Amino acid sequence: MNILRNPVHAWTRVLFVTALLCGIAGSASAQSARPPGVPEAGKSERIDDILKRGTLKVGVTPSFPWLFRNKTGKGDEWRGSSWVLAKAYADALGVKLEPVPVSNETKVPIVVSGGVDMTISSLAETDARKQVVDFVTYSVATFCIFGLNTNPKAAAIKSIGQLDNPDLTFAAYVGTNQANWIPKTFPKAKIRGVTGSGQAPVDELLAGRADFVVGDSPLEPIFKNAYKTMFSIPADCSKSDVNPVPIGHAVAKNQPVFLEFLKGVEKKIDAKVKQEDADSIKFAYEFPDQI
C-alpha cells in the first residue's frame, strides 16, 4: 500500500517544474518575437541593447530639407527624408524612436561616445568624419552662397570666382561642413566661426558682421521669403553644382552588423526617401513660413 508522504513538498515540486517550463517557454517566445530580418541575438551588441531598451536613440538638430520640425500641427514632431528613414529603422527593429537633441558641435561626438545609437541630423560625408564614424548614405547636397543686396560689398559680387577676396567675411557655424569648406575654397576671405545650431548664421549678415553665409541649396525659398533683400550665388540655387557631397546618417565605427542592417533598410525604401526630399523642397516653396 502506497502512502503519500508530505503532500506539501509534492505540490512544491510540481509548481517548481511548472515555473521552470514556463520560464523556458517564455525565453523561447522572446527569442521568436525578434522581428524578421533583425540579426540574431549576440551578432550585434548595439542591436541587442536597442531591443532590450525598446527605443532607437537618434541625435536630432534641424537641417532642411532632410530633418526639420513639423509646424503643421499634424503628425510627428519632425519631418523630412532623414526622419522617414529613421522611422523605417525603428519599425524594422520593432522599437520606438527616441529623439535626443544635439548641436552642430555635438552631433558627431555623441555618436562616438555612445550617447545615441546614431545621429539622423544630416551629415555631409567628409573625409575627416569618415575617420571617426560610418555612414548610411541616403541623399546628396550642394551649396548656395547667400548675401544681402543692401550690403554694397556683397551686392558687387556677381560670381563665385569673386568671393576669394580678403575684403569679404563669411560666417559659419562651428562644426559644420560649411565651416570647413569656406577657408579651403576661399582662402583669402575671412571667416567668423559662430557657435550654435540652425540652417546658417544669417544674423551675422543682418548685424553687418559678415558679408556672406553658405547654406544648403534647398534653403533658398526659406531665406528669400524671410529676408526680402537676400540674394544668392548662383541666382537659382536649384541649379547649383557647388560642392556636391553625399549626405548620410552616422553610426560609431566597428559595428559592421548594425551598419549593414541599416543600409539594408535604406535600400528597401530608397525611392520613398528621395521622394520625401522632393516633397519637402516643394513644400518649402509653397509654405516657406512653415519651415
PDB file of C-alpha atoms in Angstrom, residues 64-66 122-124 139-144 177 215-218 240-247 277:
ATOM      1  CA  PHE A  64      16.317  71.353 -44.046  1.00  0.00           C
ATOM      2  CA  PRO A  65      15.202  69.535 -46.170  1.00  0.00           C
ATOM      3  CA  TRP A  66      16.412  66.334 -44.559  1.00  0.00           C
ATOM      4  CA  SER A 122      22.039  65.329 -41.790  1.00  0.00           C
ATOM      5  CA  LEU A 123      25.797  64.970 -42.091  1.00  0.00           C
ATOM      6  CA  ALA A 124      27.959  65.675 -45.101  1.00  0.00           C
ATOM      7  CA  SER A 139      20.856  61.871 -50.163  1.00  0.00           C
ATOM      8  CA  VAL A 140      23.160  64.466 -51.748  1.00  0.00           C
ATOM      9  CA  ALA A 141      23.646  68.183 -51.134  1.00  0.00           C
ATOM     10  CA  THR A 142      25.054  71.195 -52.933  1.00  0.00           C
ATOM     11  CA  PHE A 143      25.813  74.669 -51.584  1.00  0.00           C
ATOM     12  CA  CYS A 144      24.484  78.147 -52.299  1.00  0.00           C
ATOM     13  CA  ASN A 177      30.726  71.204 -43.379  1.00  0.00           C
ATOM     14  CA  GLY A 215      23.867  77.125 -46.891  1.00  0.00           C
ATOM     15  CA  ASP A 216      22.424  74.039 -48.495  1.00  0.00           C
ATOM     16  CA  SER A 217      20.742  74.835 -51.804  1.00  0.00           C
ATOM     17  CA  PRO A 218      17.181  73.888 -50.685  1.00  0.00           C
ATOM     18  CA  SER A 240      23.704  74.819 -58.055  1.00  0.00           C
ATOM     19  CA  ASP A 241      26.552  72.373 -58.605  1.00  0.00           C
ATOM     20  CA  VAL A 242      28.724  73.882 -55.872  1.00  0.00           C
ATOM     21  CA  ASN A 243      30.379  71.249 -53.655  1.00  0.00           C
ATOM     22  CA  PRO A 244      28.164  68.203 -54.277  1.00  0.00           C
ATOM     23  CA  VAL A 245      28.550  65.872 -51.314  1.00  0.00           C
ATOM     24  CA  PRO A 246      26.777  62.739 -50.061  1.00  0.00           C
ATOM     25  CA  ILE A 247      24.511  63.114 -47.044  1.00  0.00           C
ATOM     26  CA  ASP A 277      13.370  65.189 -50.363  1.00  0.00           C
TER      27      ASP A 277
END
